[in-house]
PDB file of C-alpha atoms in Angstrom:
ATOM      1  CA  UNK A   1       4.254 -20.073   8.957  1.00 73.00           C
ATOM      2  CA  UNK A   2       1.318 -22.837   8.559  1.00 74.00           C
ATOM      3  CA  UNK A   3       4.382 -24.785   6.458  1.00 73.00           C
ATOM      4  CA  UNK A   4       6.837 -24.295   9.152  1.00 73.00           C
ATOM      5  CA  UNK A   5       4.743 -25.181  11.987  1.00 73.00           C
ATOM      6  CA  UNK A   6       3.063 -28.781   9.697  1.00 73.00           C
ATOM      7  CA  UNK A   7       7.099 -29.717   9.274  1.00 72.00           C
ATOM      8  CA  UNK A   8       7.173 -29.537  13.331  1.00 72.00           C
ATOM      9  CA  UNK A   9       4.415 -31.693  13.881  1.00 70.00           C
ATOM     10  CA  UNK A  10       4.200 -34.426  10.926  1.00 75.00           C
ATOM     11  CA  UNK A  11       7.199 -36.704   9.911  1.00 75.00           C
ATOM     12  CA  UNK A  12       8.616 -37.028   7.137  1.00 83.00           C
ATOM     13  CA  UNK A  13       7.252 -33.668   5.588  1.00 85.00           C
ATOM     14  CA  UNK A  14       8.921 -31.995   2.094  1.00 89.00           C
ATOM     15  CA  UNK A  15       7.929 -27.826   1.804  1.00 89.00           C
ATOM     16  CA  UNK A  16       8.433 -26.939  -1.415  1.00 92.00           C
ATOM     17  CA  UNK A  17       7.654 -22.828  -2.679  1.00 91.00           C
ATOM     18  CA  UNK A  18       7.112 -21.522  -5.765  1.00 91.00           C
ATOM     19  CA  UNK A  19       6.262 -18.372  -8.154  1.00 88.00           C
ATOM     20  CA  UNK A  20       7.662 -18.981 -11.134  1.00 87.00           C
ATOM     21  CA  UNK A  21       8.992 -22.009 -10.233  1.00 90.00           C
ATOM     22  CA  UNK A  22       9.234 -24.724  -7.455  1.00 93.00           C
ATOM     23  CA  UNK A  23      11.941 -24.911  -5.231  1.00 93.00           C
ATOM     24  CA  UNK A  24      12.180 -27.463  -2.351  1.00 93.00           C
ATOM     25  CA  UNK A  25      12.621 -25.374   0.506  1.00 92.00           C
ATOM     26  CA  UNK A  26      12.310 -28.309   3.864  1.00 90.00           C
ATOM     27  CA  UNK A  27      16.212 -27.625   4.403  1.00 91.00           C
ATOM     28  CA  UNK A  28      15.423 -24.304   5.215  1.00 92.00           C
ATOM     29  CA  UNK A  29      12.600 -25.043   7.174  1.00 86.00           C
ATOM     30  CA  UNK A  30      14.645 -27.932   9.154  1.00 87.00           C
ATOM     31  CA  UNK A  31      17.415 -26.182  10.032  1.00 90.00           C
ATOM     32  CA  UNK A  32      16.857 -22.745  10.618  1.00 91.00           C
ATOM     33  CA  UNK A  33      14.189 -20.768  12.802  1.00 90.00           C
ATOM     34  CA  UNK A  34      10.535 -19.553  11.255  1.00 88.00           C
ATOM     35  CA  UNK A  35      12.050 -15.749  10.277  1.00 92.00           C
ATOM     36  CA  UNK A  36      14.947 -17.451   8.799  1.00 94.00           C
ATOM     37  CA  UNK A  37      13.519 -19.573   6.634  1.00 90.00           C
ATOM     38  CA  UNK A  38      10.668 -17.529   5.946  1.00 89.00           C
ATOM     39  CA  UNK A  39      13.589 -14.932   4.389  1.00 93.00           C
ATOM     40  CA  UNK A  40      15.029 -17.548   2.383  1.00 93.00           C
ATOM     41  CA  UNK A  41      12.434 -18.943   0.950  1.00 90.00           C
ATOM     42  CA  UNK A  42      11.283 -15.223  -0.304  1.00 89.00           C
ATOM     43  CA  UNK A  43      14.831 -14.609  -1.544  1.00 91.00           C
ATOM     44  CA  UNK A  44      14.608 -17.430  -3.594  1.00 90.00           C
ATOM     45  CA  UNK A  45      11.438 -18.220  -4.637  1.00 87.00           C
ATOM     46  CA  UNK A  46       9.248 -15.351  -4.373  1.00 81.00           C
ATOM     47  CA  UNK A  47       9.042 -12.491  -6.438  1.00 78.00           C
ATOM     48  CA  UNK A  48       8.241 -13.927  -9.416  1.00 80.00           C
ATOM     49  CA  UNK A  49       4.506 -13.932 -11.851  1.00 88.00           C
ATOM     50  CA  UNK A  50       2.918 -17.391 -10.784  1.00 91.00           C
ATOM     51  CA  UNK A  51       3.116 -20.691 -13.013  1.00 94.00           C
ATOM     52  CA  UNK A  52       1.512 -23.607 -11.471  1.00 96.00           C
ATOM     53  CA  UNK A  53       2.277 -25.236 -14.739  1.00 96.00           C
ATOM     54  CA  UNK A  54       5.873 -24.607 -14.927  1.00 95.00           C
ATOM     55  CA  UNK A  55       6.033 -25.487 -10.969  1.00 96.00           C
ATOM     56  CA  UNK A  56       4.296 -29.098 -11.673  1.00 97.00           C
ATOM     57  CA  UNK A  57       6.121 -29.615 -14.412  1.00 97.00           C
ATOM     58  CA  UNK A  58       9.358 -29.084 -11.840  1.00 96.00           C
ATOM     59  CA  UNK A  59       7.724 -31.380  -9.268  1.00 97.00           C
ATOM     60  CA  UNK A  60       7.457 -34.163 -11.648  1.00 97.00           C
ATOM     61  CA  UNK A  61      10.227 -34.096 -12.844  1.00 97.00           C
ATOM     62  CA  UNK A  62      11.973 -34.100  -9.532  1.00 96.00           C
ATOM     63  CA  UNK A  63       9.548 -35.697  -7.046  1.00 96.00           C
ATOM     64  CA  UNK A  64       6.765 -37.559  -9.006  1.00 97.00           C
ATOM     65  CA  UNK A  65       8.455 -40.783  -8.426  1.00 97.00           C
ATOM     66  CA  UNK A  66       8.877 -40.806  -5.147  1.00 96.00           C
ATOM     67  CA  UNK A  67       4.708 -39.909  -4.676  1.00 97.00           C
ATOM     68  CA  UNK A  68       3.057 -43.343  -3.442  1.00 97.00           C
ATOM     69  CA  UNK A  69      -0.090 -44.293  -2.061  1.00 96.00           C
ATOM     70  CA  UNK A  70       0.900 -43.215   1.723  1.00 92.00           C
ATOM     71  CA  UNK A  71       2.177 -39.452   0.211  1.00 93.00           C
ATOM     72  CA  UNK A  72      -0.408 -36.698   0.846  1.00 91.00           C
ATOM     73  CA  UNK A  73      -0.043 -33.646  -1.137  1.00 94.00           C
ATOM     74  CA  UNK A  74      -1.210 -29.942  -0.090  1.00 92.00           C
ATOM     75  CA  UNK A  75      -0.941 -27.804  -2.232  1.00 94.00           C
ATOM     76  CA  UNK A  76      -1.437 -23.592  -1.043  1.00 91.00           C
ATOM     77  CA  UNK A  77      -2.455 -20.989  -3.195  1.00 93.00           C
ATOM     78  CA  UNK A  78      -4.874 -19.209  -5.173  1.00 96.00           C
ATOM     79  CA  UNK A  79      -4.569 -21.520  -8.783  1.00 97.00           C
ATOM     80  CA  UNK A  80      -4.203 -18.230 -10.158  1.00 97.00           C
ATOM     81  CA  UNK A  81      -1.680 -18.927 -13.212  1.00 95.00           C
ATOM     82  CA  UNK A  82      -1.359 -16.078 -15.513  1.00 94.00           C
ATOM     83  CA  UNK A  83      -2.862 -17.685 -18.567  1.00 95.00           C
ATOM     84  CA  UNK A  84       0.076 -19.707 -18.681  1.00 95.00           C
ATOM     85  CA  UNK A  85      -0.634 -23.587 -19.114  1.00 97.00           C
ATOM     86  CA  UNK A  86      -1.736 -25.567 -16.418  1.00 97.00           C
ATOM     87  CA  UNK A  87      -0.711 -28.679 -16.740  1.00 98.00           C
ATOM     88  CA  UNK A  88      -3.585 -30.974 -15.413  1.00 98.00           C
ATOM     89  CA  UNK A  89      -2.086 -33.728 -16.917  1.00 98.00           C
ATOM     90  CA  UNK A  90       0.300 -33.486 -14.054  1.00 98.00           C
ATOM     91  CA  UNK A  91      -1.880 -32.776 -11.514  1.00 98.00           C
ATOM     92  CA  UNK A  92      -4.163 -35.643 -12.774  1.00 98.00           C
ATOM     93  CA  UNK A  93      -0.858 -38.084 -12.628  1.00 98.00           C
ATOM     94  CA  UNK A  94      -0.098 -36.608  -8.921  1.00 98.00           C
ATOM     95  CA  UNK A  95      -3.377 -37.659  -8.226  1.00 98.00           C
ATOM     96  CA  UNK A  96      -3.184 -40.819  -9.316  1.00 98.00           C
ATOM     97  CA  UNK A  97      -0.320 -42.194  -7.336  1.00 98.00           C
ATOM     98  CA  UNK A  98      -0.724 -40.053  -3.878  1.00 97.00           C
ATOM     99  CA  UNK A  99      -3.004 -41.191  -1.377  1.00 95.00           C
ATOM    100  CA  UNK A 100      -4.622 -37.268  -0.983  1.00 93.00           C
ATOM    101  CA  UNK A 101      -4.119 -34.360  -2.483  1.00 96.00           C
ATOM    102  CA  UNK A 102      -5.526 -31.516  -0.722  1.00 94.00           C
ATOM    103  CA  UNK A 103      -5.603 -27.681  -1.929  1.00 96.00           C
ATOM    104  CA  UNK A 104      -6.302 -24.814   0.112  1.00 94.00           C
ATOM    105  CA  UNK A 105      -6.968 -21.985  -1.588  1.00 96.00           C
ATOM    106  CA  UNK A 106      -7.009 -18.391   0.120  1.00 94.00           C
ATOM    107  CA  UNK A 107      -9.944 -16.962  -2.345  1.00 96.00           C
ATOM    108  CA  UNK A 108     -13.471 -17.231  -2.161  1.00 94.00           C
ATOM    109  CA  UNK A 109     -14.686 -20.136  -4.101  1.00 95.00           C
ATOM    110  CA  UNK A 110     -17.142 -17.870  -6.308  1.00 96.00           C
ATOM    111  CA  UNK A 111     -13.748 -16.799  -7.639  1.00 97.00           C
ATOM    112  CA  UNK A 112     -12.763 -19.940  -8.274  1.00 97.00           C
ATOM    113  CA  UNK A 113     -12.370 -20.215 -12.482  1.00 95.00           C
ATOM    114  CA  UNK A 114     -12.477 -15.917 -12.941  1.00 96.00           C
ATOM    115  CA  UNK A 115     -10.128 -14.393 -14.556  1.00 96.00           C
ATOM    116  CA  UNK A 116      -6.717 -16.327 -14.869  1.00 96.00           C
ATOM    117  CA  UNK A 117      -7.665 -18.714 -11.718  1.00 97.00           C
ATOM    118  CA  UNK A 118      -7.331 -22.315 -12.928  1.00 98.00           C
ATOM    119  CA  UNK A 119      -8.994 -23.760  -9.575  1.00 98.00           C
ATOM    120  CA  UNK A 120     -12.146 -25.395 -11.783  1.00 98.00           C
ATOM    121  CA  UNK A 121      -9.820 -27.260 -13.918  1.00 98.00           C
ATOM    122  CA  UNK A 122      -7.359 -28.747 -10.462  1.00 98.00           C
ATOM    123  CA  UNK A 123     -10.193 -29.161  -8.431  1.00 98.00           C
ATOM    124  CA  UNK A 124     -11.315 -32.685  -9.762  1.00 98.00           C
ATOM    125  CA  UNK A 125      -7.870 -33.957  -9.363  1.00 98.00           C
ATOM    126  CA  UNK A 126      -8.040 -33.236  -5.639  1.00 97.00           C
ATOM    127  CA  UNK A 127      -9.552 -35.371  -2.577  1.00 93.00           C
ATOM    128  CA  UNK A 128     -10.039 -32.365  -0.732  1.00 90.00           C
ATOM    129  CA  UNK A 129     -10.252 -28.464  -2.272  1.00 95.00           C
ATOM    130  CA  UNK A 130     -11.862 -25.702   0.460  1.00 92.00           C
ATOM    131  CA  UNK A 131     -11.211 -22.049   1.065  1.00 93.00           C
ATOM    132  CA  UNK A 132      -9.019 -21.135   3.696  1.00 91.00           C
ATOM    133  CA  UNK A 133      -8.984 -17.429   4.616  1.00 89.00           C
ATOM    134  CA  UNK A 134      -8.651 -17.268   8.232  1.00 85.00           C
ATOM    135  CA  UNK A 135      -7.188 -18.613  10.689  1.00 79.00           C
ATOM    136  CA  UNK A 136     -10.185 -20.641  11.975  1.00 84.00           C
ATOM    137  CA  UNK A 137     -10.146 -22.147   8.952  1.00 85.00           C
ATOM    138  CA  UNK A 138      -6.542 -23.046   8.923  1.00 82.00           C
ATOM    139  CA  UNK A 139      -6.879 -24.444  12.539  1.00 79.00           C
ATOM    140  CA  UNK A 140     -10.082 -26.566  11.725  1.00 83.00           C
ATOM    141  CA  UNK A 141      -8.094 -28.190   8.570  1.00 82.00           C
ATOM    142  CA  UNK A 142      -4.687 -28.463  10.640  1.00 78.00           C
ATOM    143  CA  UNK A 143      -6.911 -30.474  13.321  1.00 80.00           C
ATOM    144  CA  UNK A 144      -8.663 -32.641  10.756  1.00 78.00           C
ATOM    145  CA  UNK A 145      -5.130 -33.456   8.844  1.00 75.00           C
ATOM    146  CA  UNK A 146      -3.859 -34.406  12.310  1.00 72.00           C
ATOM    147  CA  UNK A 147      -7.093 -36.330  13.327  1.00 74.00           C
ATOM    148  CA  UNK A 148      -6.851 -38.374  10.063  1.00 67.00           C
ATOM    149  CA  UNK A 149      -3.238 -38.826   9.534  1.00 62.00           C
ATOM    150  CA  UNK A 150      -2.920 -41.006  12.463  1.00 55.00           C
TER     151      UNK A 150
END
């Protein structure tokens, strides 16, 4: 939903989903209504065991080029990524040519580095990193991006 709604009220906006791997998904989100695209985007993305690595390593290959100093990035999810490998070189070189990238993450930050959660290691390569687990907090960010993307 929070996808669907930014496309509707920012320009020029690419969603892209992922689980065990990144698919663009703004076609979807253009031309069809929220349940719609909310049931593709499961169909075809979802379902899978999370790779964040695997997933930037898609983006890059597919997207990194056209990432410039007015492109912000916001990324959703928990960093959570199986053990598998993270690829921070990626998310270093994403940083490096975007103007932001911003991560919301749905878990506490004390969580943040447990287990399988590679969140620690990402974090430096974002502008912005913050908990959001409510919709207050997904309403104060959604006013701040719009405040400060105009």
């Amino acid at each position: 939903m929070f996808l669907f709604s930014l496309t509707e009220v920012i320009s020029n906006v690419r969603a892209f989903a992922f689980s065990s791997d990144l698919l663009e998904v703004t076609q979807w989100f253009d031309q069809e209504n929220l349940e719609s695209a909310t049931q593709l985007t499961l169909k075809h993305a979802g379902g899978g065991s999370t790779d964040y690595g695997r997933s930037l390593e898609t983006f890059s290959d597919q997207c990194l080029n056209q990432v410039d100093h007015r492109t912000t990035i916001i990324m959703l999810g928990d960093a959570r990524n199986n053990y598998g490998d993270p690829r921070t070189d990626i998310m270093r070189a994403i940083h490096d040519r975007a103007r932001q990238v911003i991560w919301l993450n749905p878990e506490n930050q004390r969580r943040w580095g447990s287990g399988d959660s590679e969140m620690k290691r990402y974090q430096p390569y974002c502008t912005w990193a913050e908990p959001c687990q409510s919709l207050n907090q997904l309403e104060r960010f959604i006013s701040n991006l719009l405040r400060y993307s105009q």
